[in-house]
Amino acid sequence: MPDVNRVCLITGGSSGIGAATCRALAAPGIGIAVHGRRNLDGARRVAGEIEAAGGTALVVEGDLSVTGTASAIVAATTAHFGRLDVLVSNAGFADRRPIGELDRPGYEASMAAMQNAFFDLLLAVRPWLEKSSDGRVVAVSSFVAHAMGRGLPVFPATAAAKAGIEAMAKAFAVQMASYGVSVNCVAPGFVEKDPGTHTALTPGRKAEWERAIPAGRFARPAEIAAAIAFLCSPLAGYITGQVIHVDGGVTL
């Protein structure tokens, strides 16, 4: 097994916030399992960056909306590294369809990929976190669970899934506190896409949404990752059950 003293599993680690989090956590003595669903080339590139920073990387794959995937990627991670100390639950997607256009299958797809996947991950990582001396869970939520109106886009299914994640994280925080495990959420606002990746956002629509952000711009993925990395650090052990908004003031 690799010689590491801390192991992190980052879901949705092949691009965006997940990839930036992998970079922020990469260091000698750190093992990072980079999860990807379809963008495995991206996951492998991120794994190479982790190794270049002195860390040890493993690529794990699977669709977290499918029952059994969460336990499989946790099993692959622990079989390779022999331990698991940190979970960053980041994988997800946004569905902007309003209720009416959003049907039951679409709603259930959001629940399966985000809220249900987070629950499955917690089931799988709990025994490992209980053995860790300083375990951490950080779930990536979203401003869409908090900010409605004022010209902002509304994502009913995504908002419901992310709100459920926040509630589950708070409950798990209480359950795991006696083990020294902290459980928190980071709720980003609008975030820039990685260069060269697809976006359906037109320049005009982006400018419109930027006007609704007090900071006047979208976040960079590294800015969200910095908050996640802090919550994963030893300094954050007394912060638990919290939702940290990194959104340029959009939820104020």
mmCIF file of C-alpha atoms in Angstrom:
data_model
loop_
_atom_site.group_PDB
_atom_site.id
_atom_site.type_symbol
_atom_site.label_atom_id
_atom_site.label_comp_id
_atom_site.label_asym_id
_atom_site.label_seq_id
_atom_site.Cartn_x
_atom_site.Cartn_y
_atom_site.Cartn_z
ATOM 1 C CA MET A 1 0.000 0.000 0.000
ATOM 2 C CA PRO A 2 1.172 3.559 -0.600
ATOM 3 C CA ASP A 3 2.877 5.261 2.340
ATOM 4 C CA VAL A 4 0.307 7.941 3.216
ATOM 5 C CA ASN A 5 -0.895 9.396 6.497
ATOM 6 C CA ARG A 6 -4.201 10.851 5.273
ATOM 7 C CA VAL A 7 -6.573 9.728 2.514
ATOM 8 C CA CYS A 8 -9.247 11.807 0.790
ATOM 9 C CA LEU A 9 -12.017 10.768 -1.597
ATOM 10 C CA ILE A 10 -13.171 13.594 -3.873
ATOM 11 C CA THR A 11 -16.276 12.861 -5.942
ATOM 12 C CA GLY A 12 -16.641 14.737 -9.201
ATOM 13 C CA GLY A 13 -12.892 15.342 -9.103
ATOM 14 C CA SER A 14 -12.221 15.427 -12.834
ATOM 15 C CA SER A 15 -13.038 19.119 -13.384
ATOM 16 C CA GLY A 16 -14.253 22.339 -11.812
ATOM 17 C CA ILE A 17 -14.561 22.577 -8.038
ATOM 18 C CA GLY A 18 -13.650 18.920 -7.535
ATOM 19 C CA ALA A 19 -10.435 19.179 -9.544
ATOM 20 C CA ALA A 20 -9.506 22.417 -7.780
ATOM 21 C CA THR A 21 -10.090 20.704 -4.429
ATOM 22 C CA CYS A 22 -7.784 17.855 -5.418
ATOM 23 C CA ARG A 23 -5.086 20.417 -6.247
ATOM 24 C CA ALA A 24 -5.660 22.270 -2.973
ATOM 25 C CA LEU A 25 -5.301 19.100 -0.900
ATOM 26 C CA ALA A 26 -2.411 17.517 -2.825
ATOM 27 C CA ALA A 27 0.783 17.251 -0.756
ATOM 28 C CA PRO A 28 3.384 14.678 0.294
ATOM 29 C CA GLY A 29 1.840 12.043 2.543
ATOM 30 C CA ILE A 30 -1.666 12.663 1.202
ATOM 31 C CA GLY A 31 -3.530 10.029 -0.806
ATOM 32 C CA ILE A 32 -6.382 11.269 -2.986
ATOM 33 C CA ALA A 33 -8.954 9.145 -4.790
ATOM 34 C CA VAL A 34 -10.213 11.176 -7.754
ATOM 35 C CA HIS A 35 -13.706 10.107 -8.743
ATOM 36 C CA GLY A 36 -15.089 10.617 -12.228
ATOM 37 C CA ARG A 37 -18.213 9.425 -13.989
ATOM 38 C CA ARG A 38 -17.512 10.035 -17.678
ATOM 39 C CA ASN A 39 -14.572 12.446 -17.837
ATOM 40 C CA LEU A 40 -11.922 9.894 -16.952
ATOM 41 C CA ASP A 41 -9.299 11.685 -19.050
ATOM 42 C CA GLY A 42 -9.848 14.703 -16.824
ATOM 43 C CA ALA A 43 -9.609 12.543 -13.698
ATOM 44 C CA ARG A 44 -6.332 11.096 -14.919
ATOM 45 C CA ARG A 45 -4.960 14.585 -15.622
ATOM 46 C CA VAL A 46 -5.891 15.677 -12.105
ATOM 47 C CA ALA A 47 -4.271 12.525 -10.707
ATOM 48 C CA GLY A 48 -1.083 13.496 -12.521
ATOM 49 C CA GLU A 49 -1.179 16.940 -10.926
ATOM 50 C CA ILE A 50 -1.594 15.366 -7.488
ATOM 51 C CA GLU A 51 1.440 13.168 -8.084
ATOM 52 C CA ALA A 52 3.445 16.164 -9.337
ATOM 53 C CA ALA A 53 2.666 17.939 -6.051
ATOM 54 C CA GLY A 54 4.056 15.006 -4.084
ATOM 55 C CA GLY A 55 0.790 13.294 -3.288
ATOM 56 C CA THR A 56 -0.450 9.838 -4.241
ATOM 57 C CA ALA A 57 -3.452 9.508 -6.534
ATOM 58 C CA LEU A 58 -5.992 6.869 -7.497
ATOM 59 C CA VAL A 59 -8.716 7.269 -10.131
ATOM 60 C CA VAL A 60 -12.067 5.687 -9.277
ATOM 61 C CA GLU A 61 -15.072 5.714 -11.588
ATOM 62 C CA GLY A 62 -18.796 5.186 -11.488
ATOM 63 C CA ASP A 63 -22.239 6.761 -11.700
ATOM 64 C CA LEU A 64 -23.186 7.722 -8.142
ATOM 65 C CA SER A 65 -26.871 7.837 -9.021
ATOM 66 C CA VAL A 66 -26.730 4.045 -9.327
ATOM 67 C CA THR A 67 -27.158 2.101 -6.092
ATOM 68 C CA GLY A 68 -23.937 0.332 -5.166
ATOM 69 C CA THR A 69 -21.564 2.786 -6.845
ATOM 70 C CA ALA A 70 -20.804 4.722 -3.658
ATOM 71 C CA SER A 71 -19.870 1.596 -1.739
ATOM 72 C CA ALA A 72 -17.796 0.371 -4.697
ATOM 73 C CA ILE A 73 -15.674 3.524 -4.956
ATOM 74 C CA VAL A 74 -15.171 3.634 -1.192
ATOM 75 C CA ALA A 75 -14.130 -0.032 -1.284
ATOM 76 C CA ALA A 76 -11.694 0.658 -4.128
ATOM 77 C CA THR A 77 -10.226 3.605 -2.229
ATOM 78 C CA THR A 78 -9.745 1.728 1.030
ATOM 79 C CA ALA A 79 -8.418 -1.387 -0.707
ATOM 80 C CA HIS A 80 -5.739 0.746 -2.359
ATOM 81 C CA PHE A 81 -4.801 3.016 0.549
ATOM 82 C CA GLY A 82 -5.893 1.015 3.597
ATOM 83 C CA ARG A 83 -7.744 3.937 5.157
ATOM 84 C CA LEU A 84 -10.099 6.841 4.472
ATOM 85 C CA ASP A 85 -10.096 10.068 6.457
ATOM 86 C CA VAL A 86 -11.801 12.707 4.307
ATOM 87 C CA LEU A 87 -14.850 12.680 2.045
ATOM 88 C CA VAL A 88 -15.593 15.614 -0.235
ATOM 89 C CA SER A 89 -18.987 14.955 -1.830
ATOM 90 C CA ASN A 90 -18.941 17.252 -4.843
ATOM 91 C CA ALA A 91 -20.406 15.366 -7.811
ATOM 92 C CA GLY A 92 -23.699 16.706 -9.110
ATOM 93 C CA PHE A 93 -25.435 18.684 -11.818
ATOM 94 C CA ALA A 94 -27.925 21.529 -12.187
ATOM 95 C CA ASP A 95 -31.456 21.212 -13.577
ATOM 96 C CA ARG A 96 -33.103 24.586 -14.198
ATOM 97 C CA ARG A 97 -36.457 23.289 -15.483
ATOM 98 C CA PRO A 98 -39.441 24.846 -13.669
ATOM 99 C CA ILE A 99 -42.066 22.635 -12.092
ATOM 100 C CA GLY A 100 -44.314 21.556 -14.930
ATOM 101 C CA GLU A 101 -41.434 21.170 -17.380
ATOM 102 C CA LEU A 102 -39.659 19.280 -14.606
ATOM 103 C CA ASP A 103 -41.368 15.915 -14.352
ATOM 104 C CA ARG A 104 -41.131 13.172 -11.743
ATOM 105 C CA PRO A 105 -38.316 11.252 -13.530
ATOM 106 C CA GLY A 106 -36.285 14.466 -13.805
ATOM 107 C CA TYR A 107 -36.829 15.265 -10.139
ATOM 108 C CA GLU A 108 -35.865 11.737 -9.114
ATOM 109 C CA ALA A 109 -32.713 11.929 -11.266
ATOM 110 C CA SER A 110 -31.533 14.952 -9.260
ATOM 111 C CA MET A 111 -32.326 13.207 -5.992
ATOM 112 C CA ALA A 112 -30.504 10.048 -7.055
ATOM 113 C CA ALA A 113 -27.376 11.838 -8.265
ATOM 114 C CA MET A 114 -27.014 14.165 -5.288
ATOM 115 C CA GLN A 115 -29.059 13.551 -2.127
ATOM 116 C CA ASN A 116 -29.283 9.769 -2.409
ATOM 117 C CA ALA A 117 -25.649 9.531 -3.525
ATOM 118 C CA PHE A 118 -24.546 11.537 -0.490
ATOM 119 C CA PHE A 119 -26.510 9.213 1.797
ATOM 120 C CA ASP A 120 -24.924 6.159 0.146
ATOM 121 C CA LEU A 121 -21.462 7.689 0.536
ATOM 122 C CA LEU A 122 -22.071 8.354 4.238
ATOM 123 C CA LEU A 123 -23.155 4.755 4.758
ATOM 124 C CA ALA A 124 -19.954 3.540 3.119
ATOM 125 C CA VAL A 125 -17.473 5.933 4.757
ATOM 126 C CA ARG A 126 -18.870 5.905 8.314
ATOM 127 C CA PRO A 127 -16.910 2.860 9.563
ATOM 128 C CA TRP A 128 -13.673 4.312 8.178
ATOM 129 C CA LEU A 129 -14.261 7.757 9.631
ATOM 130 C CA GLU A 130 -14.918 6.252 13.040
ATOM 131 C CA LYS A 131 -11.389 4.795 12.891
ATOM 132 C CA SER A 132 -9.815 8.062 11.771
ATOM 133 C CA SER A 133 -8.348 10.321 14.444
ATOM 134 C CA ASP A 134 -9.424 13.508 12.674
ATOM 135 C CA GLY A 135 -12.054 12.684 10.040
ATOM 136 C CA ARG A 136 -13.746 15.212 7.794
ATOM 137 C CA VAL A 137 -16.801 15.320 5.540
ATOM 138 C CA VAL A 138 -17.484 18.294 3.297
ATOM 139 C CA ALA A 139 -20.512 18.291 1.000
ATOM 140 C CA VAL A 140 -20.802 20.798 -1.821
ATOM 141 C CA SER A 141 -24.241 22.402 -1.693
ATOM 142 C CA SER A 142 -25.338 25.451 -3.706
ATOM 143 C CA PHE A 143 -26.731 28.947 -3.399
ATOM 144 C CA VAL A 144 -29.819 27.710 -5.271
ATOM 145 C CA ALA A 145 -31.039 26.076 -2.034
ATOM 146 C CA HIS A 146 -31.101 29.517 -0.389
ATOM 147 C CA ALA A 147 -31.522 32.345 -2.911
ATOM 148 C CA MET A 148 -34.795 32.699 -4.797
ATOM 149 C CA GLY A 149 -36.064 35.637 -6.823
ATOM 150 C CA ARG A 150 -34.290 38.953 -7.375
ATOM 151 C CA GLY A 151 -33.667 37.985 -10.987
ATOM 152 C CA LEU A 152 -31.719 34.880 -9.984
ATOM 153 C CA PRO A 153 -32.268 31.561 -11.755
ATOM 154 C CA VAL A 154 -34.395 29.004 -9.929
ATOM 155 C CA PHE A 155 -33.530 25.302 -9.944
ATOM 156 C CA PRO A 156 -36.356 23.457 -8.136
ATOM 157 C CA ALA A 157 -34.951 19.923 -8.307
ATOM 158 C CA THR A 158 -31.370 20.983 -7.602
ATOM 159 C CA ALA A 159 -32.488 23.214 -4.727
ATOM 160 C CA ALA A 160 -34.418 20.359 -3.141
ATOM 161 C CA ALA A 161 -31.517 17.925 -3.512
ATOM 162 C CA LYS A 162 -28.969 20.368 -2.097
ATOM 163 C CA ALA A 163 -31.232 21.384 0.808
ATOM 164 C CA GLY A 164 -31.593 17.699 1.669
ATOM 165 C CA ILE A 165 -27.818 17.292 1.610
ATOM 166 C CA GLU A 166 -27.435 20.175 4.053
ATOM 167 C CA ALA A 167 -29.963 18.697 6.480
ATOM 168 C CA MET A 168 -28.358 15.258 6.263
ATOM 169 C CA ALA A 169 -24.906 16.745 6.836
ATOM 170 C CA LYS A 170 -26.109 18.467 10.012
ATOM 171 C CA ALA A 171 -27.617 15.243 11.328
ATOM 172 C CA PHE A 172 -24.427 13.317 10.525
ATOM 173 C CA ALA A 173 -22.381 16.043 12.231
ATOM 174 C CA VAL A 174 -24.194 15.337 15.500
ATOM 175 C CA GLN A 175 -23.783 11.579 15.068
ATOM 176 C CA MET A 176 -20.046 11.773 14.362
ATOM 177 C CA ALA A 177 -18.953 14.532 16.750
ATOM 178 C CA SER A 178 -17.894 12.123 19.498
ATOM 179 C CA TYR A 179 -15.496 10.466 17.021
ATOM 180 C CA GLY A 180 -13.731 13.756 16.296
ATOM 181 C CA VAL A 181 -15.276 13.872 12.813
ATOM 182 C CA SER A 182 -16.525 17.219 11.527
ATOM 183 C CA VAL A 183 -19.225 17.424 8.855
ATOM 184 C CA ASN A 184 -19.917 20.635 6.950
ATOM 185 C CA CYS A 185 -21.231 22.014 3.684
ATOM 186 C CA VAL A 186 -19.832 24.635 1.348
ATOM 187 C CA ALA A 187 -22.481 26.431 -0.714
ATOM 188 C CA PRO A 188 -20.928 28.090 -3.766
ATOM 189 C CA GLY A 189 -22.568 30.812 -5.786
ATOM 190 C CA PHE A 190 -21.998 31.165 -9.519
ATOM 191 C CA VAL A 191 -18.694 29.539 -10.492
ATOM 192 C CA GLU A 192 -16.620 29.881 -13.651
ATOM 193 C CA LYS A 193 -16.394 26.814 -15.858
ATOM 194 C CA ASP A 194 -12.992 25.308 -16.619
ATOM 195 C CA PRO A 195 -11.506 26.713 -19.851
ATOM 196 C CA GLY A 196 -12.665 24.755 -22.867
ATOM 197 C CA THR A 197 -15.585 23.030 -21.149
ATOM 198 C CA HIS A 198 -19.137 23.263 -22.401
ATOM 199 C CA THR A 199 -21.480 25.896 -21.028
ATOM 200 C CA ALA A 200 -25.014 26.760 -22.080
ATOM 201 C CA LEU A 201 -24.595 30.228 -20.584
ATOM 202 C CA THR A 202 -24.526 33.023 -23.159
ATOM 203 C CA PRO A 203 -22.353 36.116 -22.536
ATOM 204 C CA GLY A 204 -25.526 38.194 -22.169
ATOM 205 C CA ARG A 205 -27.029 35.886 -19.572
ATOM 206 C CA LYS A 206 -23.729 35.723 -17.685
ATOM 207 C CA ALA A 207 -23.564 39.531 -17.564
ATOM 208 C CA GLU A 208 -27.157 39.620 -16.304
ATOM 209 C CA TRP A 209 -26.393 37.217 -13.477
ATOM 210 C CA GLU A 210 -23.160 39.008 -12.583
ATOM 211 C CA ARG A 211 -25.226 42.135 -11.941
ATOM 212 C CA ALA A 212 -27.135 40.167 -9.268
ATOM 213 C CA ILE A 213 -23.895 39.295 -7.431
ATOM 214 C CA PRO A 214 -22.657 41.937 -4.973
ATOM 215 C CA ALA A 215 -19.050 40.967 -5.781
ATOM 216 C CA GLY A 216 -19.843 41.545 -9.459
ATOM 217 C CA ARG A 217 -18.276 38.363 -10.810
ATOM 218 C CA PHE A 218 -18.391 34.575 -10.820
ATOM 219 C CA ALA A 219 -16.115 32.681 -8.419
ATOM 220 C CA ARG A 220 -13.045 30.836 -9.566
ATOM 221 C CA PRO A 221 -13.094 27.101 -8.702
ATOM 222 C CA ALA A 222 -9.939 27.570 -6.628
ATOM 223 C CA GLU A 223 -11.789 30.018 -4.359
ATOM 224 C CA ILE A 224 -14.401 27.392 -3.522
ATOM 225 C CA ALA A 225 -11.704 24.742 -3.127
ATOM 226 C CA ALA A 226 -9.851 26.917 -0.613
ATOM 227 C CA ALA A 227 -12.869 26.888 1.714
ATOM 228 C CA ILE A 228 -13.271 23.129 1.296
ATOM 229 C CA ALA A 229 -9.575 22.541 1.983
ATOM 230 C CA PHE A 230 -9.759 24.599 5.170
ATOM 231 C CA LEU A 231 -12.732 22.584 6.421
ATOM 232 C CA CYS A 232 -10.712 19.422 5.731
ATOM 233 C CA SER A 233 -7.725 20.721 7.701
ATOM 234 C CA PRO A 234 -6.775 20.103 11.356
ATOM 235 C CA LEU A 235 -7.587 23.747 12.128
ATOM 236 C CA ALA A 236 -11.278 23.169 11.344
ATOM 237 C CA GLY A 237 -11.944 20.415 13.857
ATOM 238 C CA TYR A 238 -14.275 22.582 15.972
ATOM 239 C CA ILE A 239 -16.407 23.659 13.013
ATOM 240 C CA THR A 240 -19.203 21.182 12.390
ATOM 241 C CA GLY A 241 -22.778 21.146 11.143
ATOM 242 C CA GLN A 242 -22.272 24.408 9.274
ATOM 243 C CA VAL A 243 -23.106 25.677 5.782
ATOM 244 C CA ILE A 244 -20.338 28.021 4.621
ATOM 245 C CA HIS A 245 -21.478 30.304 1.798
ATOM 246 C CA VAL A 246 -18.780 31.177 -0.729
ATOM 247 C CA ASP A 247 -20.937 33.150 -3.134
ATOM 248 C CA GLY A 248 -19.771 36.744 -3.460
ATOM 249 C CA GLY A 249 -22.744 37.860 -1.379
ATOM 250 C CA VAL A 250 -25.480 36.482 -3.616
ATOM 251 C CA THR A 251 -27.405 35.004 -0.668
ATOM 252 C CA LEU A 252 -27.252 38.154 1.448
#
